[in-house]
Amino acid sequence: MASPPPHVSIIVPTFNEAHTVAELTRRLDSALAGMAWEVIFVDDDSPDGTAAAVKSLASADTRVRCIRRVNRRGLSGACIEGILSSAAPIVAVMDGDLQHDETILPGMIARLDRDECDIVVGSRLVEGGSSADGFTASRAFASNFAIRMAGMLVGSGVTDLTSGYFAMKREPFEAMAPRLTTSGFKILLDVLATAQPPLRASEAGYRFRSRFAGESKFDARAMGDFVGLIVHKATGGAIPPRFVMFIAVGGFGVAVHLLTLRLAMDLGVENFTLAQSIATVVAMTSNFIVNNTLTYADCKLKGAKALVGLLQFYAVCGVGAIANVGVASWMFGMDQAWWVAALAGVVMGSVWNYTMSSMFVWGKKD
Ligand code: GDD
Ligand code: MN
């Protein structure tokens, strides 16, 4: 007779966590004693051999599984795939670096079993929760700011909206899965904002531990992703999260352009057209580099491919500029105010640049 099917699947996204997967499994084993559980590590082909470490655990313990994803990066996508691979009535998501306190899991699961709610969020911000040793001050500030913005959007009553630690019923997740965003860091926010009908949510406090090995991947990019997701949801899905990032980078490019132009003129480039051309190339190049590292981090071009990408990016932006001027002139000719015409041109150019670079330079469809 086969062993009983798991009542709960713990989904653990990993990237370079080879040193903690065994310890995490041991801790789950003691925290979840007496329960039918499994742990599903979803690893994005970490160079440190996390997947191999998990598979060696799995060869000795049938409760351990590994999904090794290749040529893909992304925390949200990893969590979604892990959850969708489960058949258990309850799923939980937690980090693989031991920062999340596994001892509160039984309590979270019990609340779902009693049908008190559909999702329980591990929270650093409610009674019993803290992040004293897990957070730097600037990180805490950024996190609080993001949380407040997000709170306005979802109104679920959850305070720790950027938490990467939660347990929920699998059924509502299956229903909303096709509408979730696979890029980015913020699966919890996405789940709460997407669920229809809204999930009944509650929180369980825990102490966010400090990392004892490896390094955090939550950075400026994660912050950008988060803001992108908020705009995406606030516009009813009309604006892709990546577009928001692309536009922010474009705004930064305008500043680079102006600075370079000023510098070139100060350095004695007397011909304005020449100075303007230099500034244009510098701004396009810096936009390419920043987009390649932030906006398209999940499909970053490297080496010779980056060089080809840069040339393609110049071409796309060149056509974008023509489209921009074309639309603006046409609108101006139709008796629109100069600034309306200019804005329409900028919007046209940006949408063109974004769509075409996504498709041709970085090979993305979203
Ligand atoms: N599969 C996969 N792919 N896993 C990833 C990726 C990825 O691209 N990026 C990170 N992970 C894994 C890490 O290995 C870790 O297990 C977990 O996701 C969280 O990543 P950390 O880099 O440790 O995040 P953190 O500790 O800085 O951030 C924590 O706090 C945030 C709130 O401020 C996490 O709990 C986040 O989920 C949370 O949003
Ligand atoms: Mn962490």
Tab-separated table of C-alpha atoms and ligand atoms in Angstrom:
chain	number	residue	atom	x	y	z
A	1	MET	CA	0.000	0.000	0.000
A	2	ALA	CA	1.325	3.428	-0.963
A	3	SER	CA	1.944	5.982	1.784
A	4	PRO	CA	-0.959	8.384	2.448
A	5	PRO	CA	-1.161	11.325	0.023
A	6	PRO	CA	0.146	14.611	1.444
A	7	HIS	CA	-2.303	16.877	3.263
A	8	VAL	CA	-0.009	19.844	2.714
A	9	SER	CA	2.655	20.667	0.133
A	10	ILE	CA	5.354	23.128	1.183
A	11	ILE	CA	6.628	24.975	-1.889
A	12	VAL	CA	10.155	26.319	-1.540
A	13	PRO	CA	11.552	28.453	-4.369
A	14	THR	CA	15.338	28.298	-4.392
A	15	PHE	CA	18.220	30.029	-6.060
A	16	ASN	CA	21.650	29.173	-4.679
A	17	GLU	CA	20.463	27.615	-1.435
A	18	ALA	CA	22.352	24.302	-1.610
A	19	HIS	CA	23.585	24.753	1.953
A	20	THR	CA	20.200	25.053	3.597
A	21	VAL	CA	17.878	22.584	1.861
A	22	ALA	CA	18.831	19.633	4.104
A	23	GLU	CA	18.459	21.679	7.278
A	24	LEU	CA	15.109	23.081	6.121
A	25	THR	CA	13.843	19.560	5.410
A	26	ARG	CA	14.935	18.431	8.894
A	27	ARG	CA	13.147	21.381	10.466
A	28	LEU	CA	9.960	20.693	8.502
A	29	ASP	CA	10.161	17.072	9.607
A	30	SER	CA	10.126	18.069	13.256
A	31	ALA	CA	7.660	20.979	12.902
A	32	LEU	CA	5.144	18.891	10.936
A	33	ALA	CA	5.500	15.633	12.890
A	34	GLY	CA	2.328	13.537	12.660
A	35	MET	CA	1.099	15.225	9.486
A	36	ALA	CA	1.204	13.927	5.898
A	37	TRP	CA	3.347	16.539	4.150
A	38	GLU	CA	5.731	16.934	1.248
A	39	VAL	CA	8.211	19.628	0.316
A	40	ILE	CA	8.587	20.743	-3.304
A	41	PHE	CA	11.756	22.695	-4.031
A	42	VAL	CA	11.485	24.713	-7.231
A	43	ASP	CA	15.006	25.532	-8.326
A	44	ASP	CA	15.952	27.751	-11.261
A	45	ASP	CA	19.012	25.700	-12.105
A	46	SER	CA	21.160	27.367	-9.433
A	47	PRO	CA	24.865	27.297	-10.287
A	48	ASP	CA	25.672	26.153	-6.732
A	49	GLY	CA	23.990	22.776	-7.378
A	50	THR	CA	20.870	23.265	-5.240
A	51	ALA	CA	18.835	20.934	-7.478
A	52	ALA	CA	21.388	18.122	-7.099
A	53	ALA	CA	21.397	18.619	-3.319
A	54	VAL	CA	17.589	18.365	-3.255
A	55	LYS	CA	17.581	15.282	-5.460
A	56	SER	CA	20.024	13.561	-3.185
A	57	LEU	CA	17.631	14.227	-0.274
A	58	ALA	CA	14.738	13.031	-2.443
A	59	SER	CA	16.484	9.743	-3.169
A	60	ALA	CA	16.261	8.931	0.539
A	61	ASP	CA	12.911	10.548	1.432
A	62	THR	CA	9.798	10.332	-0.761
A	63	ARG	CA	8.361	13.460	0.859
A	64	VAL	CA	11.013	15.547	-0.878
A	65	ARG	CA	10.532	16.564	-4.505
A	66	CYS	CA	12.457	18.785	-6.864
A	67	ILE	CA	11.350	20.797	-9.864
A	68	ARG	CA	14.436	21.932	-11.753
A	69	ARG	CA	13.595	24.724	-14.183
A	70	VAL	CA	16.095	25.580	-16.877
A	71	ASN	CA	16.670	28.852	-18.719
A	72	ARG	CA	14.174	30.632	-16.511
A	73	ARG	CA	14.347	32.917	-13.507
A	74	GLY	CA	11.667	34.301	-11.296
A	75	LEU	CA	10.385	33.812	-7.814
A	76	SER	CA	6.673	34.167	-8.608
A	77	GLY	CA	6.812	31.819	-11.575
A	78	ALA	CA	8.675	29.248	-9.484
A	79	CYS	CA	6.054	29.405	-6.719
A	80	ILE	CA	3.188	29.113	-9.206
A	81	GLU	CA	4.715	26.058	-10.863
A	82	GLY	CA	5.387	24.437	-7.516
A	83	ILE	CA	1.835	24.978	-6.286
A	84	LEU	CA	0.350	23.730	-9.553
A	85	SER	CA	2.377	20.529	-9.261
A	86	SER	CA	0.688	19.757	-5.944
A	87	ALA	CA	-2.477	17.713	-5.428
A	88	ALA	CA	-2.710	18.370	-1.684
A	89	PRO	CA	-5.689	20.341	-0.331
A	90	ILE	CA	-3.344	22.838	1.347
A	91	VAL	CA	-0.236	24.493	-0.055
A	92	ALA	CA	2.301	26.709	1.676
A	93	VAL	CA	5.077	28.860	0.241
A	94	MET	CA	8.224	29.600	2.226
A	95	ASP	CA	11.790	30.719	1.555
A	96	GLY	CA	14.596	28.200	1.383
A	97	ASP	CA	17.086	30.220	3.432
A	98	LEU	CA	15.645	29.468	6.911
A	99	GLN	CA	14.509	33.082	7.427
A	100	HIS	CA	10.885	31.970	7.759
A	101	ASP	CA	9.933	30.340	11.037
A	102	GLU	CA	8.616	26.851	10.244
A	103	THR	CA	7.253	26.313	13.758
A	104	ILE	CA	4.157	28.437	13.029
A	105	LEU	CA	3.157	26.205	10.087
A	106	PRO	CA	0.972	23.755	12.079
A	107	GLY	CA	-1.048	26.669	13.470
A	108	MET	CA	-1.479	28.169	10.007
A	109	ILE	CA	-2.596	24.816	8.590
A	110	ALA	CA	-5.016	24.259	11.476
A	111	ARG	CA	-6.809	27.525	10.715
A	112	LEU	CA	-7.312	26.435	7.115
A	113	ASP	CA	-8.475	22.993	8.239
A	114	ARG	CA	-11.080	24.589	10.496
A	115	ASP	CA	-12.135	26.717	7.504
A	116	GLU	CA	-11.570	29.939	9.430
A	117	CYS	CA	-10.064	31.452	6.293
A	118	ASP	CA	-8.717	30.637	2.800
A	119	ILE	CA	-5.212	32.001	3.289
A	120	VAL	CA	-2.939	32.574	6.290
A	121	VAL	CA	-0.039	34.963	5.819
A	122	GLY	CA	3.129	34.704	7.887
A	123	SER	CA	3.562	38.290	9.041
A	124	ARG	CA	6.397	40.323	10.503
A	125	LEU	CA	3.984	43.113	11.342
A	126	VAL	CA	1.333	41.633	13.629
A	127	GLU	CA	1.469	40.551	17.262
A	128	GLY	CA	4.303	38.073	17.690
A	129	GLY	CA	5.934	39.136	14.450
A	130	SER	CA	9.155	41.052	13.897
A	131	SER	CA	12.020	41.477	11.557
A	132	ALA	CA	14.491	42.970	14.004
A	133	ASP	CA	17.513	41.053	12.850
A	134	GLY	CA	16.465	40.291	9.312
A	135	PHE	CA	16.171	43.785	7.938
A	136	THR	CA	18.355	46.821	7.456
A	137	ALA	CA	16.694	50.194	8.167
A	138	SER	CA	16.523	51.216	4.502
A	139	ARG	CA	15.111	47.854	3.588
A	140	ALA	CA	12.467	48.171	6.305
A	141	PHE	CA	11.563	51.616	4.999
A	142	ALA	CA	11.281	50.468	1.387
A	143	SER	CA	9.236	47.497	2.496
A	144	ASN	CA	6.832	49.623	4.577
A	145	PHE	CA	6.347	52.079	1.766
A	146	ALA	CA	5.595	49.332	-0.734
A	147	ILE	CA	3.220	47.680	1.693
A	148	ARG	CA	1.231	50.857	2.229
A	149	MET	CA	0.835	51.406	-1.504
A	150	ALA	CA	-0.237	47.846	-2.011
A	151	GLY	CA	-2.668	47.964	0.899
A	152	MET	CA	-4.621	50.683	-0.879
A	153	LEU	CA	-4.968	48.406	-3.863
A	154	VAL	CA	-6.123	45.149	-2.310
A	155	GLY	CA	-7.828	46.026	0.955
A	156	SER	CA	-7.634	42.419	2.169
A	157	GLY	CA	-6.780	43.404	5.726
A	158	VAL	CA	-3.366	41.760	5.337
A	159	THR	CA	-0.625	44.004	6.729
A	160	ASP	CA	2.492	42.182	5.511
A	161	LEU	CA	1.689	42.209	1.802
A	162	THR	CA	5.232	41.582	0.638
A	163	SER	CA	5.527	38.469	2.751
A	164	GLY	CA	6.956	35.488	0.945
A	165	TYR	CA	5.478	33.164	3.558
A	166	PHE	CA	1.858	31.980	3.404
A	167	ALA	CA	-0.388	28.910	3.436
A	168	MET	CA	-3.636	28.621	1.487
A	169	LYS	CA	-6.228	26.267	0.078
A	170	ARG	CA	-5.137	24.895	-3.244
A	171	GLU	CA	-8.540	25.069	-4.939
A	172	PRO	CA	-8.923	28.854	-5.184
A	173	PHE	CA	-5.312	29.030	-6.324
A	174	GLU	CA	-5.983	26.636	-9.206
A	175	ALA	CA	-8.907	28.813	-10.279
A	176	MET	CA	-6.890	32.043	-10.419
A	177	ALA	CA	-3.575	30.592	-11.669
A	178	PRO	CA	-4.019	31.549	-15.347
A	179	ARG	CA	-4.429	35.189	-14.347
A	180	LEU	CA	-1.290	35.426	-12.209
A	181	THR	CA	1.899	37.193	-13.267
A	182	THR	CA	4.877	34.872	-13.525
A	183	SER	CA	7.562	37.540	-13.492
A	184	GLY	CA	8.542	39.350	-10.336
A	185	PHE	CA	8.759	38.766	-6.624
A	186	LYS	CA	5.306	39.521	-5.331
A	187	ILE	CA	3.180	36.445	-5.538
A	188	LEU	CA	1.186	37.127	-2.373
A	189	LEU	CA	0.040	40.567	-3.532
A	190	ASP	CA	-0.875	39.108	-6.891
A	191	VAL	CA	-2.852	36.249	-5.315
A	192	LEU	CA	-4.803	38.613	-3.043
A	193	ALA	CA	-5.485	41.102	-5.847
A	194	THR	CA	-6.509	38.447	-8.356
A	195	ALA	CA	-8.721	36.094	-6.312
A	196	GLN	CA	-12.380	36.238	-7.275
A	197	PRO	CA	-14.275	36.097	-4.929
A	198	PRO	CA	-11.700	37.702	-2.606
A	199	LEU	CA	-9.937	35.318	-0.220
A	200	ARG	CA	-10.747	35.353	3.467
A	201	ALA	CA	-7.331	36.206	4.870
A	202	SER	CA	-5.711	36.081	8.281
A	203	GLU	CA	-2.166	36.545	9.561
A	204	ALA	CA	0.179	34.701	11.860
A	205	GLY	CA	3.089	36.584	13.438
A	206	TYR	CA	6.632	35.272	13.240
A	207	ARG	CA	10.131	36.524	13.710
A	208	PHE	CA	11.954	37.024	10.399
A	209	ARG	CA	15.362	35.467	11.029
A	210	SER	CA	18.602	36.737	9.615
A	211	ARG	CA	20.094	34.890	6.697
A	212	PHE	CA	22.833	32.561	7.773
A	213	ALA	CA	24.244	31.707	4.348
A	214	GLY	CA	24.108	33.086	0.828
A	215	GLU	CA	22.666	36.452	-0.078
A	216	SER	CA	19.299	38.135	-0.547
A	217	LYS	CA	17.953	38.555	-4.061
A	218	PHE	CA	15.477	41.213	-2.986
A	219	ASP	CA	16.864	44.401	-4.465
A	220	ALA	CA	16.011	47.486	-6.488
A	221	ARG	CA	14.699	45.196	-9.179
A	222	ALA	CA	12.285	43.503	-6.778
A	223	MET	CA	11.050	46.918	-5.733
A	224	GLY	CA	10.526	47.882	-9.387
A	225	ASP	CA	8.690	44.629	-10.016
A	226	PHE	CA	6.430	45.371	-7.102
A	227	VAL	CA	5.488	48.837	-8.333
A	228	GLY	CA	4.993	47.408	-11.826
A	229	LEU	CA	2.606	44.797	-10.478
A	230	ILE	CA	0.607	47.422	-8.582
A	231	VAL	CA	0.158	49.507	-11.750
A	232	HIS	CA	-0.684	46.353	-13.720
A	233	LYS	CA	-3.457	45.431	-11.276
A	234	ALA	CA	-4.679	49.014	-10.755
A	235	THR	CA	-5.220	49.391	-14.506
A	236	GLY	CA	-7.185	46.156	-14.674
A	237	GLY	CA	-4.317	44.399	-16.434
A	238	ALA	CA	-4.105	46.952	-19.267
A	239	ILE	CA	-0.490	47.950	-18.580
A	240	PRO	CA	2.060	45.105	-18.386
A	241	PRO	CA	4.319	45.266	-15.282
A	242	ARG	CA	7.404	45.244	-17.477
A	243	PHE	CA	6.209	48.320	-19.374
A	244	VAL	CA	6.197	50.353	-16.149
A	245	MET	CA	9.852	49.482	-15.594
A	246	PHE	CA	10.670	50.236	-19.232
A	247	ILE	CA	9.116	53.700	-18.930
A	248	ALA	CA	10.970	54.405	-15.678
A	249	VAL	CA	14.220	53.491	-17.434
A	250	GLY	CA	13.202	55.757	-20.334
A	251	GLY	CA	12.737	58.653	-17.902
A	252	PHE	CA	16.202	57.991	-16.530
A	253	GLY	CA	17.451	57.979	-20.148
A	254	VAL	CA	16.097	61.504	-20.675
A	255	ALA	CA	18.194	62.682	-17.719
A	256	VAL	CA	21.269	60.922	-19.132
A	257	HIS	CA	20.594	62.565	-22.481
A	258	LEU	CA	20.391	66.079	-21.052
A	259	LEU	CA	23.488	65.606	-18.906
A	260	THR	CA	25.534	64.293	-21.828
A	261	LEU	CA	24.367	67.117	-24.056
A	262	ARG	CA	25.371	69.719	-21.449
A	263	LEU	CA	28.715	67.993	-20.921
A	264	ALA	CA	29.443	67.765	-24.658
A	265	MET	CA	28.719	71.466	-25.122
A	266	ASP	CA	30.820	72.354	-22.081
A	267	LEU	CA	33.663	70.285	-23.502
A	268	GLY	CA	33.570	72.380	-26.641
A	269	VAL	CA	31.446	70.425	-29.102
A	270	GLU	CA	30.162	73.468	-30.935
A	271	ASN	CA	27.899	71.871	-33.487
A	272	PHE	CA	24.545	71.338	-31.712
A	273	THR	CA	23.468	68.553	-34.068
A	274	LEU	CA	26.667	66.672	-33.289
A	275	ALA	CA	26.274	67.181	-29.522
A	276	GLN	CA	22.634	66.080	-29.731
A	277	SER	CA	23.642	62.966	-31.710
A	278	ILE	CA	26.309	62.038	-29.163
A	279	ALA	CA	23.788	62.463	-26.337
A	280	THR	CA	21.254	60.323	-28.191
A	281	VAL	CA	23.698	57.440	-28.637
A	282	VAL	CA	24.882	57.646	-25.028
A	283	ALA	CA	21.292	57.690	-23.727
A	284	MET	CA	20.228	54.773	-25.928
A	285	THR	CA	23.272	52.796	-24.823
A	286	SER	CA	22.650	53.463	-21.146
A	287	ASN	CA	18.953	52.619	-21.589
A	288	PHE	CA	19.947	49.349	-23.194
A	289	ILE	CA	22.312	48.462	-20.357
A	290	VAL	CA	19.818	49.345	-17.623
A	291	ASN	CA	16.943	47.555	-19.376
A	292	ASN	CA	19.134	44.525	-19.926
A	293	THR	CA	20.015	44.307	-16.221
A	294	LEU	CA	16.698	45.366	-14.665
A	295	THR	CA	13.696	45.251	-16.983
A	296	TYR	CA	14.801	42.074	-18.735
A	297	ALA	CA	16.843	40.545	-15.919
A	298	ASP	CA	15.085	37.220	-16.463
A	299	CYS	CA	16.364	37.011	-20.054
A	300	LYS	CA	19.517	39.122	-19.836
A	301	LEU	CA	21.661	39.145	-22.970
A	302	LYS	CA	25.324	38.367	-22.408
A	303	GLY	CA	28.549	38.586	-24.433
A	304	ALA	CA	28.159	38.723	-28.219
A	305	LYS	CA	24.381	38.474	-27.881
A	306	ALA	CA	24.380	41.687	-25.853
A	307	LEU	CA	26.267	43.427	-28.656
A	308	VAL	CA	23.778	42.242	-31.275
A	309	GLY	CA	20.974	43.254	-28.893
A	310	LEU	CA	22.432	46.740	-28.544
A	311	LEU	CA	22.487	47.223	-32.320
A	312	GLN	CA	18.907	45.947	-32.577
A	313	PHE	CA	17.932	48.304	-29.773
A	314	TYR	CA	19.427	51.273	-31.684
A	315	ALA	CA	17.405	50.242	-34.739
A	316	VAL	CA	14.159	49.853	-32.782
A	317	CYS	CA	14.622	53.219	-31.039
A	318	GLY	CA	15.488	54.871	-34.355
A	319	VAL	CA	12.205	53.756	-35.862
A	320	GLY	CA	10.496	54.698	-32.574
A	321	ALA	CA	11.814	58.241	-32.930
A	322	ILE	CA	10.455	58.441	-36.486
A	323	ALA	CA	7.072	57.150	-35.265
A	324	ASN	CA	7.151	59.687	-32.447
A	325	VAL	CA	7.806	62.633	-34.756
A	326	GLY	CA	5.342	61.328	-37.346
A	327	VAL	CA	2.441	61.010	-34.909
A	328	ALA	CA	3.208	64.331	-33.222
A	329	SER	CA	3.367	66.201	-36.543
A	330	TRP	CA	0.172	64.574	-37.735
A	331	MET	CA	-1.663	65.527	-34.512
A	332	PHE	CA	-0.263	69.042	-34.651
A	333	GLY	CA	-1.500	69.298	-38.238
A	334	MET	CA	-4.954	68.237	-36.991
A	335	ASP	CA	-4.995	71.407	-34.843
A	336	GLN	CA	-4.122	69.758	-31.531
A	337	ALA	CA	-2.273	71.794	-28.887
A	338	TRP	CA	1.508	71.466	-29.219
A	339	TRP	CA	1.840	69.582	-25.933
A	340	VAL	CA	-0.976	67.165	-26.730
A	341	ALA	CA	0.699	66.416	-30.050
A	342	ALA	CA	4.080	66.013	-28.362
A	343	LEU	CA	2.684	63.702	-25.676
A	344	ALA	CA	0.899	61.565	-28.260
A	345	GLY	CA	4.231	61.260	-30.078
A	346	VAL	CA	6.050	60.254	-26.902
A	347	VAL	CA	3.374	57.666	-26.043
A	348	MET	CA	3.498	56.256	-29.548
A	349	GLY	CA	7.298	56.111	-29.498
A	350	SER	CA	7.406	54.466	-26.049
A	351	VAL	CA	4.806	51.841	-26.868
A	352	TRP	CA	6.626	51.064	-30.104
A	353	ASN	CA	10.035	50.883	-28.413
A	354	TYR	CA	8.691	48.670	-25.648
A	355	THR	CA	6.754	46.261	-27.855
A	356	MET	CA	9.461	45.910	-30.462
A	357	SER	CA	12.388	45.643	-28.040
A	358	SER	CA	10.518	43.079	-25.971
A	359	MET	CA	9.856	40.957	-29.024
A	360	PHE	CA	12.961	41.406	-31.137
A	361	VAL	CA	15.762	42.372	-28.772
A	362	TRP	CA	14.854	40.230	-25.744
A	363	GLY	CA	12.538	37.697	-27.373
A	364	LYS	CA	9.630	38.179	-24.933
A	365	LYS	CA	5.925	37.953	-25.587
A	366	ASP	CA	4.634	39.578	-22.376
B	1	GDD	N1	13.300	29.509	-8.048
B	1	GDD	C1	13.728	30.740	-7.719
B	1	GDD	N2	13.982	31.642	-8.721
B	1	GDD	N3	13.902	31.066	-6.425
B	1	GDD	C2	14.347	32.301	-6.138
B	1	GDD	C3	14.623	33.277	-7.109
B	1	GDD	C4	14.426	32.908	-8.480
B	1	GDD	O1	14.656	33.672	-9.404
B	1	GDD	N4	15.025	34.421	-6.469
B	1	GDD	C5	15.010	34.136	-5.154
B	1	GDD	N5	14.610	32.871	-4.939
B	1	GDD	C6	14.417	32.176	-3.656
B	1	GDD	C7	15.589	32.262	-2.701
B	1	GDD	O2	16.502	31.215	-2.903
B	1	GDD	C8	14.891	32.153	-1.356
B	1	GDD	O3	14.625	30.819	-1.029
B	1	GDD	C9	13.574	32.879	-1.603
B	1	GDD	O4	13.353	32.826	-3.001
B	1	GDD	C10	13.582	34.328	-1.113
B	1	GDD	O5	14.676	35.015	-1.700
B	1	GDD	P1	15.620	35.931	-0.812
B	1	GDD	O6	16.635	36.487	-1.736
B	1	GDD	O7	16.079	35.212	0.406
B	1	GDD	O8	14.588	37.065	-0.413
B	1	GDD	P2	14.656	38.007	0.846
B	1	GDD	O9	14.969	37.261	2.099
B	1	GDD	O10	15.497	39.169	0.524
B	1	GDD	O11	13.152	38.519	0.868
B	1	GDD	C11	12.205	38.003	1.728
B	1	GDD	O12	11.444	39.072	2.181
B	1	GDD	C12	10.650	39.713	1.188
B	1	GDD	C13	9.839	40.783	1.814
B	1	GDD	O13	10.490	41.943	1.965
B	1	GDD	C14	11.343	36.979	1.039
B	1	GDD	O14	10.481	36.370	1.977
B	1	GDD	C15	10.510	37.590	-0.041
B	1	GDD	O15	9.614	36.599	-0.555
B	1	GDD	C16	9.733	38.727	0.539
B	1	GDD	O16	9.023	39.351	-0.484
B	2	MN	MN	15.673	35.492	2.386
